Coordinates of C-alpha atoms in Angstrom, one line a residue:
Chain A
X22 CA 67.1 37.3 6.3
X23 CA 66.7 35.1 3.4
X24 CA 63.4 34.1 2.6
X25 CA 63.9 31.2 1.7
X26 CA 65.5 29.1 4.4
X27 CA 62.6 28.8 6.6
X28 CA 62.6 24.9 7.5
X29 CA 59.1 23.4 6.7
X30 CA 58.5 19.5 8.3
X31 CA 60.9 17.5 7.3
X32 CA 58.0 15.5 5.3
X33 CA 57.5 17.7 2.4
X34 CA 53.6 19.0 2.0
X35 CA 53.9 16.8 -1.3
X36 CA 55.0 14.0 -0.1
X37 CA 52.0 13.7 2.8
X38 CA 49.2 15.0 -0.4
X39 CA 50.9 12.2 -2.6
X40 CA 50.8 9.2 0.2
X41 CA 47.1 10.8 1.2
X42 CA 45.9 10.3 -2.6
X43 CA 47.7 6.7 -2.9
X44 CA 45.5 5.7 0.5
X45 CA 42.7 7.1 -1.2
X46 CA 43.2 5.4 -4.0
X47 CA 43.9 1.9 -2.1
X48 CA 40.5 2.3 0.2
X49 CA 38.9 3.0 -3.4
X50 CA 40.1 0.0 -4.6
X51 CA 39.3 -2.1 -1.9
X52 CA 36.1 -0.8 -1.1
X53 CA 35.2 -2.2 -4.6
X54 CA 36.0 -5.7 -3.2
X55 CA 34.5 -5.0 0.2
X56 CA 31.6 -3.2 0.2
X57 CA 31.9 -3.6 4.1
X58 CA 34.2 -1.8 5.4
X59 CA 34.4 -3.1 9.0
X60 CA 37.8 -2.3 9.3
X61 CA 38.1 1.6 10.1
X62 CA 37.2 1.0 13.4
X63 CA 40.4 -0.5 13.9
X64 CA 42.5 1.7 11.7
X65 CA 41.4 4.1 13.5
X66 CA 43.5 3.5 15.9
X67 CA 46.5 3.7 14.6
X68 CA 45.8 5.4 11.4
X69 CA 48.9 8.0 12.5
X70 CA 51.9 5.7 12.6
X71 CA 51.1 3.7 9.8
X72 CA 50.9 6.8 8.0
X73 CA 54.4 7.5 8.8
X74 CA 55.8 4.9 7.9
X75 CA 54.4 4.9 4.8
X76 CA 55.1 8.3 4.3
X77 CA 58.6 6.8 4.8
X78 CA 58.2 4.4 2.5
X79 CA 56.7 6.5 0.1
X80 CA 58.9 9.1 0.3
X81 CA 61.8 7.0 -2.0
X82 CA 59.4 6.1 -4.4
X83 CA 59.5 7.8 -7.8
X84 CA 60.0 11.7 -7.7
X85 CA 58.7 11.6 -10.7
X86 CA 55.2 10.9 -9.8
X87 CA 55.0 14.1 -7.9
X88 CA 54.3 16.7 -10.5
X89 CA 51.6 14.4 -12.2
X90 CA 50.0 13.9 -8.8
X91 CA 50.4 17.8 -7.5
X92 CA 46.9 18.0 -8.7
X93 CA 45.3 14.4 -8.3
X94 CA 45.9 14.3 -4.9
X95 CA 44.2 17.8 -4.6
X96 CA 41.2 16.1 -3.0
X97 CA 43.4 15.1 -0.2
X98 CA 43.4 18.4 1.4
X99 CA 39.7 17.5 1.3
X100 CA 39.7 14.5 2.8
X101 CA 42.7 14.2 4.7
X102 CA 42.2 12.0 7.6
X103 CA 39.0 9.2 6.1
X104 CA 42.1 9.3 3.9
X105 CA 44.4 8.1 6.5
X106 CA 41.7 6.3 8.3
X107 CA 40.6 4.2 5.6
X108 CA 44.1 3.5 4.3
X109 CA 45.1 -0.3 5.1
X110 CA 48.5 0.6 6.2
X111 CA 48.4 -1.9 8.7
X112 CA 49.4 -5.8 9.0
X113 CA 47.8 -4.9 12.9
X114 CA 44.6 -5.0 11.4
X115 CA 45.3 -8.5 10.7
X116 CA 46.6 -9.3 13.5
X117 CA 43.5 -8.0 14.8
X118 CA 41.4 -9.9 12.8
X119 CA 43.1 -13.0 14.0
X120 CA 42.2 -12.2 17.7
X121 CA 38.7 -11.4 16.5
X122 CA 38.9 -15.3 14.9
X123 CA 39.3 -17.1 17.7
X124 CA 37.2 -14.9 20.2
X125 CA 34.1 -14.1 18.3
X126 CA 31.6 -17.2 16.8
X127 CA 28.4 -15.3 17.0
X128 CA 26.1 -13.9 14.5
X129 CA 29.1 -11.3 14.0
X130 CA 31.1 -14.2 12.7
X131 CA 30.3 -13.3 9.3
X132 CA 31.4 -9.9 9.4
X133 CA 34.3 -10.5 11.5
X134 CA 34.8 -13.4 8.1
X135 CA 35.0 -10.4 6.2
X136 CA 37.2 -8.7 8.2
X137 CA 39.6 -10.9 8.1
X138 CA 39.6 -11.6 4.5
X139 CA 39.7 -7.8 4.3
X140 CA 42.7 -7.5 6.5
X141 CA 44.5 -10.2 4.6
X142 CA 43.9 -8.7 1.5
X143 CA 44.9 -5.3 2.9
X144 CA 47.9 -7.2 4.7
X145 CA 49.5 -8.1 1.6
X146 CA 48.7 -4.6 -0.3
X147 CA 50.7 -2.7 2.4
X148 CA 53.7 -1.4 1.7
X149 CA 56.8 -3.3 3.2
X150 CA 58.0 -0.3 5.0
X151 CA 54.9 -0.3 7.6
X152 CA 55.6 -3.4 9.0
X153 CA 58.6 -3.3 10.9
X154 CA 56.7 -0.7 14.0
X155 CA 52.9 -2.3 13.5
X156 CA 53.9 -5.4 15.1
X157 CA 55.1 -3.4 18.0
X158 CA 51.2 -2.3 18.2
X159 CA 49.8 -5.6 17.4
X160 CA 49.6 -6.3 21.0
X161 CA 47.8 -3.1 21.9
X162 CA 45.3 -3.4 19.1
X163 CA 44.6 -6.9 19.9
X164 CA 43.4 -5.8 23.2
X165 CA 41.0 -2.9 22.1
X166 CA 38.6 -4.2 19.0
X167 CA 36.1 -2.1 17.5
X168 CA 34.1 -2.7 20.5
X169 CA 35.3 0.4 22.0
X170 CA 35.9 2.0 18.9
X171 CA 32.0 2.1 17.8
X172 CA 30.6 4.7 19.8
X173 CA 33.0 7.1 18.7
X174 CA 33.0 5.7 14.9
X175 CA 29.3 6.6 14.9
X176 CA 30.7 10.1 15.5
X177 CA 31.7 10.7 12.5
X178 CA 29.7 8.5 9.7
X179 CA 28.9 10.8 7.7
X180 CA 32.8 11.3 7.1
X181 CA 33.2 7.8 5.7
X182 CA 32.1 6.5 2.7
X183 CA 29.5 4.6 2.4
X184 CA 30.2 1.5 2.3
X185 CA 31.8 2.3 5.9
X186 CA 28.8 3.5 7.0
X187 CA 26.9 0.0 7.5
X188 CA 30.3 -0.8 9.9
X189 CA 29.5 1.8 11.8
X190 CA 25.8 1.3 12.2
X191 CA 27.1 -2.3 13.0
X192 CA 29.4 -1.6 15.8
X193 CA 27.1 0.6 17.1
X194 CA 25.2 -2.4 18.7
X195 CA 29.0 -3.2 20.0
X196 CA 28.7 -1.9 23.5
X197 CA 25.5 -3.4 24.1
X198 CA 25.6 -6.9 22.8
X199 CA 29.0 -9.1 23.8
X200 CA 29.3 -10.1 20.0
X201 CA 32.6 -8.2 19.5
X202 CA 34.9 -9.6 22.6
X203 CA 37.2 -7.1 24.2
X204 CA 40.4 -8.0 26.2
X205 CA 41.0 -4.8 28.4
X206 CA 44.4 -4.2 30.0
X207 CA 45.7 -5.8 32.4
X208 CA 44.6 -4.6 36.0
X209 CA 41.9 -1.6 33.8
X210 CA 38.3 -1.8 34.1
X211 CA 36.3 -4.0 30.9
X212 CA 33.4 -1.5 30.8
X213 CA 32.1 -0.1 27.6
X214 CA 32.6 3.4 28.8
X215 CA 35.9 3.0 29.7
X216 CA 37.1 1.5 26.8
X217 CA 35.9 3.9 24.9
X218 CA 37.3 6.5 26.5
X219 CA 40.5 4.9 26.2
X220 CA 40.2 4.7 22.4
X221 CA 39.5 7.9 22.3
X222 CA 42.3 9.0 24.3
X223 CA 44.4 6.7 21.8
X224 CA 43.2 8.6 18.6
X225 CA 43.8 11.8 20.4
X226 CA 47.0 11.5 21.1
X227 CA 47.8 10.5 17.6
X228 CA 46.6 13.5 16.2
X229 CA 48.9 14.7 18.8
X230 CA 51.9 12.7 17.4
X231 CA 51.1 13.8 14.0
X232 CA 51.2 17.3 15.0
X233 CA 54.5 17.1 16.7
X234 CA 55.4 15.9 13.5
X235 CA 54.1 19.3 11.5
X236 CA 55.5 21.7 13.2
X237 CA 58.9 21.7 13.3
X238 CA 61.0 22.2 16.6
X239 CA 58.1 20.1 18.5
X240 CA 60.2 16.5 19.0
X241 CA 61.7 17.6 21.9
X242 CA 58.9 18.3 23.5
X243 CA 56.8 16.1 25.6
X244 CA 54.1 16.6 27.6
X245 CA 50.7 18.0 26.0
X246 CA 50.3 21.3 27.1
X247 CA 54.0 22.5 26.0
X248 CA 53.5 21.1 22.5
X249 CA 50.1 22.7 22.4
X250 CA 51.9 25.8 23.0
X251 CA 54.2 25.0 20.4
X252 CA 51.1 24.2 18.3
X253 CA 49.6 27.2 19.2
X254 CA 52.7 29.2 18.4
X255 CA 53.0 27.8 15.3
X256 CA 49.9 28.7 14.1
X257 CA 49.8 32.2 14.7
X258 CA 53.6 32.4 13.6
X259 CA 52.2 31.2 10.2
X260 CA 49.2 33.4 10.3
X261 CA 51.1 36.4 11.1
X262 CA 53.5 35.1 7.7
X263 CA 50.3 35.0 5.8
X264 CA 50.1 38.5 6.7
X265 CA 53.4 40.1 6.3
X266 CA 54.0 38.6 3.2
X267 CA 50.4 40.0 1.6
X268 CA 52.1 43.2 3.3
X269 CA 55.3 42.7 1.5
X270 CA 53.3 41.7 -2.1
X271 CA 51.7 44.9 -2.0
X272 CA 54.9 47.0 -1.1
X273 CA 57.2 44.9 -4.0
X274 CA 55.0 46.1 -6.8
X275 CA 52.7 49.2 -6.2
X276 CA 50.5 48.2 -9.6
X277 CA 49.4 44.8 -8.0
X278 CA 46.2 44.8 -7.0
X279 CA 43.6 42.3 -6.8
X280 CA 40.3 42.5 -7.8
X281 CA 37.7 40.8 -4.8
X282 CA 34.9 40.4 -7.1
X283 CA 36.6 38.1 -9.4
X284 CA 37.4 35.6 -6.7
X285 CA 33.4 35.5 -5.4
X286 CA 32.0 35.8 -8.3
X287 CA 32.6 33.6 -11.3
X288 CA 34.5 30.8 -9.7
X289 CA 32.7 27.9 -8.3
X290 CA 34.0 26.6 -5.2
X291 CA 36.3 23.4 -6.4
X292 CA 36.5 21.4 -3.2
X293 CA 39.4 19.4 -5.1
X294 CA 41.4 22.4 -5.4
X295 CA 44.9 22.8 -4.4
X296 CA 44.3 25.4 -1.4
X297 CA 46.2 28.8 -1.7
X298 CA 47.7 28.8 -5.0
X299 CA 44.8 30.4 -7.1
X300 CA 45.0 33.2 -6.0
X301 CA 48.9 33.5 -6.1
X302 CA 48.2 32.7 -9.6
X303 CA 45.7 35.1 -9.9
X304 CA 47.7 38.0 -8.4
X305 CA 50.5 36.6 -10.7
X306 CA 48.7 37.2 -13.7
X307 CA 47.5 40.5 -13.1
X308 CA 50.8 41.5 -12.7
X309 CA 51.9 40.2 -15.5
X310 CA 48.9 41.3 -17.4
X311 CA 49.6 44.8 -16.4
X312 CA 53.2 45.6 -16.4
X313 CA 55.6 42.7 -18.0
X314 CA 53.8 40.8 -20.5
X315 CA 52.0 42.2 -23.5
X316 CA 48.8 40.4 -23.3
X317 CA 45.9 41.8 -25.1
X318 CA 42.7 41.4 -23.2
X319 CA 41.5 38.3 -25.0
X320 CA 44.8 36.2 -23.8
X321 CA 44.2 37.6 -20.6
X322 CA 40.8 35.9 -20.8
X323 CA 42.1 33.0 -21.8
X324 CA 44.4 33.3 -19.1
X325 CA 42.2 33.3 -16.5
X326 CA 40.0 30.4 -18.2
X327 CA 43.0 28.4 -18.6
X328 CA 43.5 28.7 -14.5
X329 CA 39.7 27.6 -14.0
X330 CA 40.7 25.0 -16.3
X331 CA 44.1 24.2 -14.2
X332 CA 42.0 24.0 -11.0
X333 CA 39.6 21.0 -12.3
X334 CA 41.0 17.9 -11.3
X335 CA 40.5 15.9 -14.2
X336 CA 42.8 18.1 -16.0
X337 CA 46.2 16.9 -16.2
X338 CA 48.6 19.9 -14.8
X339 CA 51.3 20.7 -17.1
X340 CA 53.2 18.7 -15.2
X341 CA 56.5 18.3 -17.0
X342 CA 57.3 21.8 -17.2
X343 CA 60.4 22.5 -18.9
X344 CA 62.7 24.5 -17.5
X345 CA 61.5 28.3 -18.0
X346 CA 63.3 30.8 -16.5
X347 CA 61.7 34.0 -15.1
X348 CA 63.3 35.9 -17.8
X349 CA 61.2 33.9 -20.7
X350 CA 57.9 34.2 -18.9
X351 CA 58.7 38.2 -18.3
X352 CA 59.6 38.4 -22.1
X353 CA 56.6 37.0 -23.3
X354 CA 55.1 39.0 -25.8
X355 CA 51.3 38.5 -27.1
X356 CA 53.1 34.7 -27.6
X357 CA 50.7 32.6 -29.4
X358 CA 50.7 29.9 -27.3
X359 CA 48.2 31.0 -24.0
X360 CA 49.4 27.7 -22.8
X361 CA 52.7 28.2 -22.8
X362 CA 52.4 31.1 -21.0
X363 CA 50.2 28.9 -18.5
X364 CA 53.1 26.9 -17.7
X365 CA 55.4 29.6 -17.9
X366 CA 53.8 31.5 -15.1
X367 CA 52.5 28.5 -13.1
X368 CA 55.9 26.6 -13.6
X369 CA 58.1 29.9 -12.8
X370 CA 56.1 30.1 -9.8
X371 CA 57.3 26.8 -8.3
X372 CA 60.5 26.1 -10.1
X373 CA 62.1 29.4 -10.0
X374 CA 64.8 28.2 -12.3
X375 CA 65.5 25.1 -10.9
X376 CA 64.3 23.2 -14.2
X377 CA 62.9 20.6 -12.4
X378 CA 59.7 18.7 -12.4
X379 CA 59.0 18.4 -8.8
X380 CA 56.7 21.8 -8.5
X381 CA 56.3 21.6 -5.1
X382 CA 58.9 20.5 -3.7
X383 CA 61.1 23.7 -5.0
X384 CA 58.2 26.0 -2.6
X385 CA 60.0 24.7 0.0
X386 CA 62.1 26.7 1.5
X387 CA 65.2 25.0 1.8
X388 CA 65.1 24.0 -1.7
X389 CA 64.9 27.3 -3.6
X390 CA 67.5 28.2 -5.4
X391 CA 69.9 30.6 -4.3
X392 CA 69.4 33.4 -6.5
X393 CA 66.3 33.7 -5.1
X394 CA 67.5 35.2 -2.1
X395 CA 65.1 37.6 -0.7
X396 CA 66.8 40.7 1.5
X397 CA 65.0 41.7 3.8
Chain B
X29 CA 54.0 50.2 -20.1
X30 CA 54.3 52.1 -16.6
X31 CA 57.5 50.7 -15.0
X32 CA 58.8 53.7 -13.2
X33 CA 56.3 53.2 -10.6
X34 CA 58.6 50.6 -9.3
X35 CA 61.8 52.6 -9.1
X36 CA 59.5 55.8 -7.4
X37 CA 61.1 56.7 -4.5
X38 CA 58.3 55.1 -1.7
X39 CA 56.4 57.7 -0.4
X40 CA 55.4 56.6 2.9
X41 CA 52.5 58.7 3.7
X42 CA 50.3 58.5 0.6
X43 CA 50.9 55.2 0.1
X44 CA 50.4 53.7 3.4
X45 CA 47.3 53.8 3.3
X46 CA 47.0 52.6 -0.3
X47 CA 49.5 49.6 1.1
X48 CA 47.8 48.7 3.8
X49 CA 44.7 48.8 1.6
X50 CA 45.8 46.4 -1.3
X51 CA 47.8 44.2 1.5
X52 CA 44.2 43.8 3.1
X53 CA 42.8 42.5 -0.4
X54 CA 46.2 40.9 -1.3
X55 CA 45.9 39.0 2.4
X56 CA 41.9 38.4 1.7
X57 CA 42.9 36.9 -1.8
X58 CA 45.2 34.5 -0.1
X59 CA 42.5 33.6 2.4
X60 CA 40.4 33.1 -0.1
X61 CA 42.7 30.4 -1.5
X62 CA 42.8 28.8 1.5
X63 CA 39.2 28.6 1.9
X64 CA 38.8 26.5 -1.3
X65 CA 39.2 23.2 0.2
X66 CA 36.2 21.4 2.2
X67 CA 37.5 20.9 5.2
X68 CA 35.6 22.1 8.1
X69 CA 38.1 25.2 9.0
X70 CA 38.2 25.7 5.3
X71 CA 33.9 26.3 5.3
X72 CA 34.3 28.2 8.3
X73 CA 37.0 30.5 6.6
X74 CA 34.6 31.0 3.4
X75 CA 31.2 31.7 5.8
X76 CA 33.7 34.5 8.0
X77 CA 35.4 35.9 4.6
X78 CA 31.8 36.3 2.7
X79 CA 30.4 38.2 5.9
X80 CA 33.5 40.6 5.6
X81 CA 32.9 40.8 2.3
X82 CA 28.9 42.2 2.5
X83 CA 30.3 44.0 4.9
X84 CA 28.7 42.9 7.9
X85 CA 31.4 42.9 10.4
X86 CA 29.5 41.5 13.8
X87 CA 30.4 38.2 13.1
X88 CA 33.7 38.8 11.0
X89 CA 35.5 37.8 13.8
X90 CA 34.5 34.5 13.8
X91 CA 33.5 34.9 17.3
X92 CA 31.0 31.6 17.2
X93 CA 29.1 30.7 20.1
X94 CA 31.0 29.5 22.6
X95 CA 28.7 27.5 24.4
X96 CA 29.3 24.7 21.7
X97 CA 32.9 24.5 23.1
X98 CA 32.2 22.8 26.4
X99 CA 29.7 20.1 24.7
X100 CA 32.5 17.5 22.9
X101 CA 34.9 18.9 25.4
X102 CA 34.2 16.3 28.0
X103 CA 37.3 17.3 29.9
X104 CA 39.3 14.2 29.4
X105 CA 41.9 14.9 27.4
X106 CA 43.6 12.4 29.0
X107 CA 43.6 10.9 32.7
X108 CA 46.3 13.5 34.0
X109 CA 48.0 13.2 36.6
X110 CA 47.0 16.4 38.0
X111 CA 44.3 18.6 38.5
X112 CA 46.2 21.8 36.9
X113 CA 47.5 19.9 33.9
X114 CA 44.4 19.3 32.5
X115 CA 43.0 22.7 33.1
X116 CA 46.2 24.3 31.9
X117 CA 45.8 22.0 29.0
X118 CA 42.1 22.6 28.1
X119 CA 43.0 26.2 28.1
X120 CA 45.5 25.7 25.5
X121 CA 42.9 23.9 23.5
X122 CA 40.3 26.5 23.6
X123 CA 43.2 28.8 22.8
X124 CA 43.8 26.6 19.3
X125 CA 40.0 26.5 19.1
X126 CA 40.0 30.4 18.6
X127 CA 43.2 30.0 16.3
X128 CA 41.2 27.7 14.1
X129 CA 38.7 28.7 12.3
X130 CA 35.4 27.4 12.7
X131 CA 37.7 25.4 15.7
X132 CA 35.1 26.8 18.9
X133 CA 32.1 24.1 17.4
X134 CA 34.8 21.3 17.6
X135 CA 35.8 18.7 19.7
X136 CA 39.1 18.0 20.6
X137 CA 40.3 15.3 18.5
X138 CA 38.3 16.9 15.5
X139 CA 40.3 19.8 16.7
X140 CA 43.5 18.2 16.1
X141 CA 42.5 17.2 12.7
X142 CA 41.6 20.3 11.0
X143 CA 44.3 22.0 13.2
X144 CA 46.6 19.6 11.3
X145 CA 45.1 20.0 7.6
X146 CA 44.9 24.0 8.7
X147 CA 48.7 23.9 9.2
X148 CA 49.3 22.4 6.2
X149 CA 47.5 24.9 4.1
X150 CA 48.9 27.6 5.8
X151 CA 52.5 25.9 5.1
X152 CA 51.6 26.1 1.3
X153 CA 50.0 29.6 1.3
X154 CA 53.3 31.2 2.8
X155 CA 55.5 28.9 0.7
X156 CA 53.5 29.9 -2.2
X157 CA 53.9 33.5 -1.2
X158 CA 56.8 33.5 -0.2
X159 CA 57.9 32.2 -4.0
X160 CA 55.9 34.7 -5.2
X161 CA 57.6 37.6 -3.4
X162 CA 61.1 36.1 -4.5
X163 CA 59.9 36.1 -8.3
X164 CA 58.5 39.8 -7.8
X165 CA 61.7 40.7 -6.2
X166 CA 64.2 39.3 -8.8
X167 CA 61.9 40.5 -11.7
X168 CA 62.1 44.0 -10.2
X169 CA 65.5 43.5 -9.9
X170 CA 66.2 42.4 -12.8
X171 CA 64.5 45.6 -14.5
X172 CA 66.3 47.9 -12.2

């Protein structure tokens, strides 16, 4: 069995972290302009499918930005879907907005004014790619406003930044006051409750969708308990990897060891980091400390310093790591540059002799290189 | 340098236990990456992994209370068209809930979000380990 031909999604891990920290980025930006971000509510429900498509769209942009955003789009694992919610993906929002024009004149007007001049905006920032399904979805978005959306918003406020926060509190007074017009469905009762509901059903099955699209195999699948199942499956499939492969680190080299303490002790908690690789890097560099590399203690202090220092996000990865092959990090010996060695580990780790500068796209499976081959 | 430990012939039955032993802390370490982010599995993860780790193992499980799970359940996954699908589905969600950590305090949709971001991390810890394994392998290799 060779290790490394598991299939992963077909939409690389970097490729969702990079589109997640260019939507963070974009609702940055435009919350500047807006300070009122009325608009979530709608997002909301379709923030899944947009994010696909521009997950397509973003997929043939510039390889190249990948390595300098592996570790700027760390915070996305932190704030993965206000990410996706706040991201303007969608010309449906303007669409939206234009329903809301002619339907509402009351004391909303303003804010529905600033909707719309949001969703413009946001309209023309989207990428091109997004358009071509949204308009499919114009029609159902047109039909469910924020109205429904509120109570659910008010959820989860404290999710949102702030400036999203005075929407919610806003469309909180939605279901009781008329000042946001709904058009229900045809033939499908107009009550707050309902509608809600409905919204909620919407967003659910999105996440649904979204799933289906994480784990692999679950396309052909319809119906909601069998891709649960798969879900389910999945899950404990990767869990049980977790485990074997901890297994299988400890039986490949009998010196490895980790030391517990050092993980709870001196590290602070970085929210922004990149989940799961510290301590890969960690384990890597006791193992190199004790059996390949000749560091003397102090390197190996500045070793570990130098992966605190990798794990802030303000510091720039070394992201254009030349081609080092496992050989040169192994032969490594009290070299000057701690650094170098930095790289040499950390970029061994993830190119494993490709030479590229895509870090993480060589962990995935199909992508390693052959020699790699792990017999099992 | 001590490199003939790797070519030792494996002795199964004093090392097991010594395996099974730094696989626990090798597993924990890798948990421990994974509990670095602030999502709401992710603080769940870090509470349950510092309990282990002061060694009070009541809760270790992550056996929450339960009677949160019913509250943002609501039952209404969707207006199925039968009875049995919806029970058979809400007993695949609560069987994700216990999957996910911190995932019993959670309603379904914020179910389905964290189960998502949990995925995703999990997909990077094993491909992370898994590279790791590869490089370990070929080094050894190499050596030998």
């Amino acid at each position: 069995m060779q290790c490394l031909r598991t299939p992963l999604s077909d939409l690389s891990v970097l490729e969702r972290q990079r589109t997640r920290a260019e939507w963070q980025q974009q609702g940055q930006e435009q919350s500047d302009y807006h300070p009122y971000d009325a608009d979530f509510c709608m997002q909301n429900l379709l923030p899944v499918e947009t994010s696909f498509r521009a997950l397509h769209s973003c997929s043939g942009g510039g390889a190249n930005e990948n390595h300098g955003n592996v570790h700027g789009s760390n915070d996305c694992f932190s704030n993965a879907w206000p990410d996706i919610v706040s991201s303007m993906h969608c010309p449906v929002v303007g669409a939206a907005a234009s329903v809301e024009e002619t339907s509402v004149n009351a004391s909303s007007s303003s804010s529905s004014r600033k909707r719309k001049s949001e969703n413009t905006r946001r309209s023309k920032e989207n990428s091109g790619g997004s358009d071509g399904k949204d308009d499919s979805n114009c029609k159902r978005i047109k039909e469910e406003t924020g109205g429904g959306a509120a109570p659910p918003e008010a959820k989860r406020p404290n999710k949102r930044k702030e400036e999203s926060a005075d929407a919610s509190k806003e469309n909180d007074k939605a279901p009781k006051s008329d000042y946001i017009h709904v058009r229900a469905r045809r033939g499908q009762a107009t009550d707050s409750h309902s509608l809600a509901e409905r919204v909620r059903r919407e967003r659910i099955s999105q996440r649904m969708k979204y799933l289906q699209d994480l784990v692999p195999g679950c396309s052909k699948i319809t119906g909601k308990a069998g891709m649960l199942d798969e879900i389910i499956n999945y899950v404990q499939s990767l869990q049980r990897q977790v485990e074997f492969l901890s297994m299988k680190l400890a039986a490949v080299n009998p010196m490895m060891d980790i030391n517990i303490d050092s993980f709870f002790g001196g590290r602070e908690i970085n929210p922004t980091c990149k989940s799961g690789i510290i301590p890969m890097i960690g384990m890597s560099s006791e193992l190199l400390d004790q059996s390949y590399l000749q560091f003397g203690s102090l390197q190996h202090d500045m070793f570990m310093d130098s992966l605190d220092l990798l794990l802030r996000p303000n510091v720039n990865p070394p992201a254009a790591v030349s081609d080092t092959s496992l050989g040169s990090c192994l032969n490594v010996n009290g070299s000057s540059v701690w650094n170098t060695n930095l790289q040499n580990v950390y970029g061994v780790e993830f190119q494993l002799g490709r030479g590229t500068a895509l870090p993480f796209q060589s962990l995935q499976g199909n992508l390693l290189p052959n020699n790699l081959k792990m017999e099992m | 340098m001590a490199n003939q430990d790797l070519h030792a012939p494996f002795s199964p039955e004093r090392g097991h236990a010594s395996l099974v032993e730094r696989s626990r802390r090798i597993k924990m370490a890798a948990e421990m990456g994974l509990a670095r982010s602030s999502r709401h599995w992710s603080r769940a993860l870090r509470r349950r992994l510092l309990l282990l780790r002061r060694g009070t193992a009541s809760d270790g499980c992550g056996c929450q209370s339960e009677a949160l799970t019913s509250s943002k359940e609501g039952g209404d996954l969707g207006v199925g068209a039968n009875e049995e699908e919806a029970v058979e589905v809400e007993a695949r969600v609560r069987a994700l809930q216990r999957l996910v950590p911190g995932g019993e305090e959670l309603g379904t949709e914020r179910l389905f979000e964290e189960t998502a971001d949990y995925i995703e991390a999990l997909q990077v810890q094993v491909s992370a380990m898994r590279a790791l394994a590869c490089l370990l392998d070929e080094s050894r290799e190499k050596r030998g």
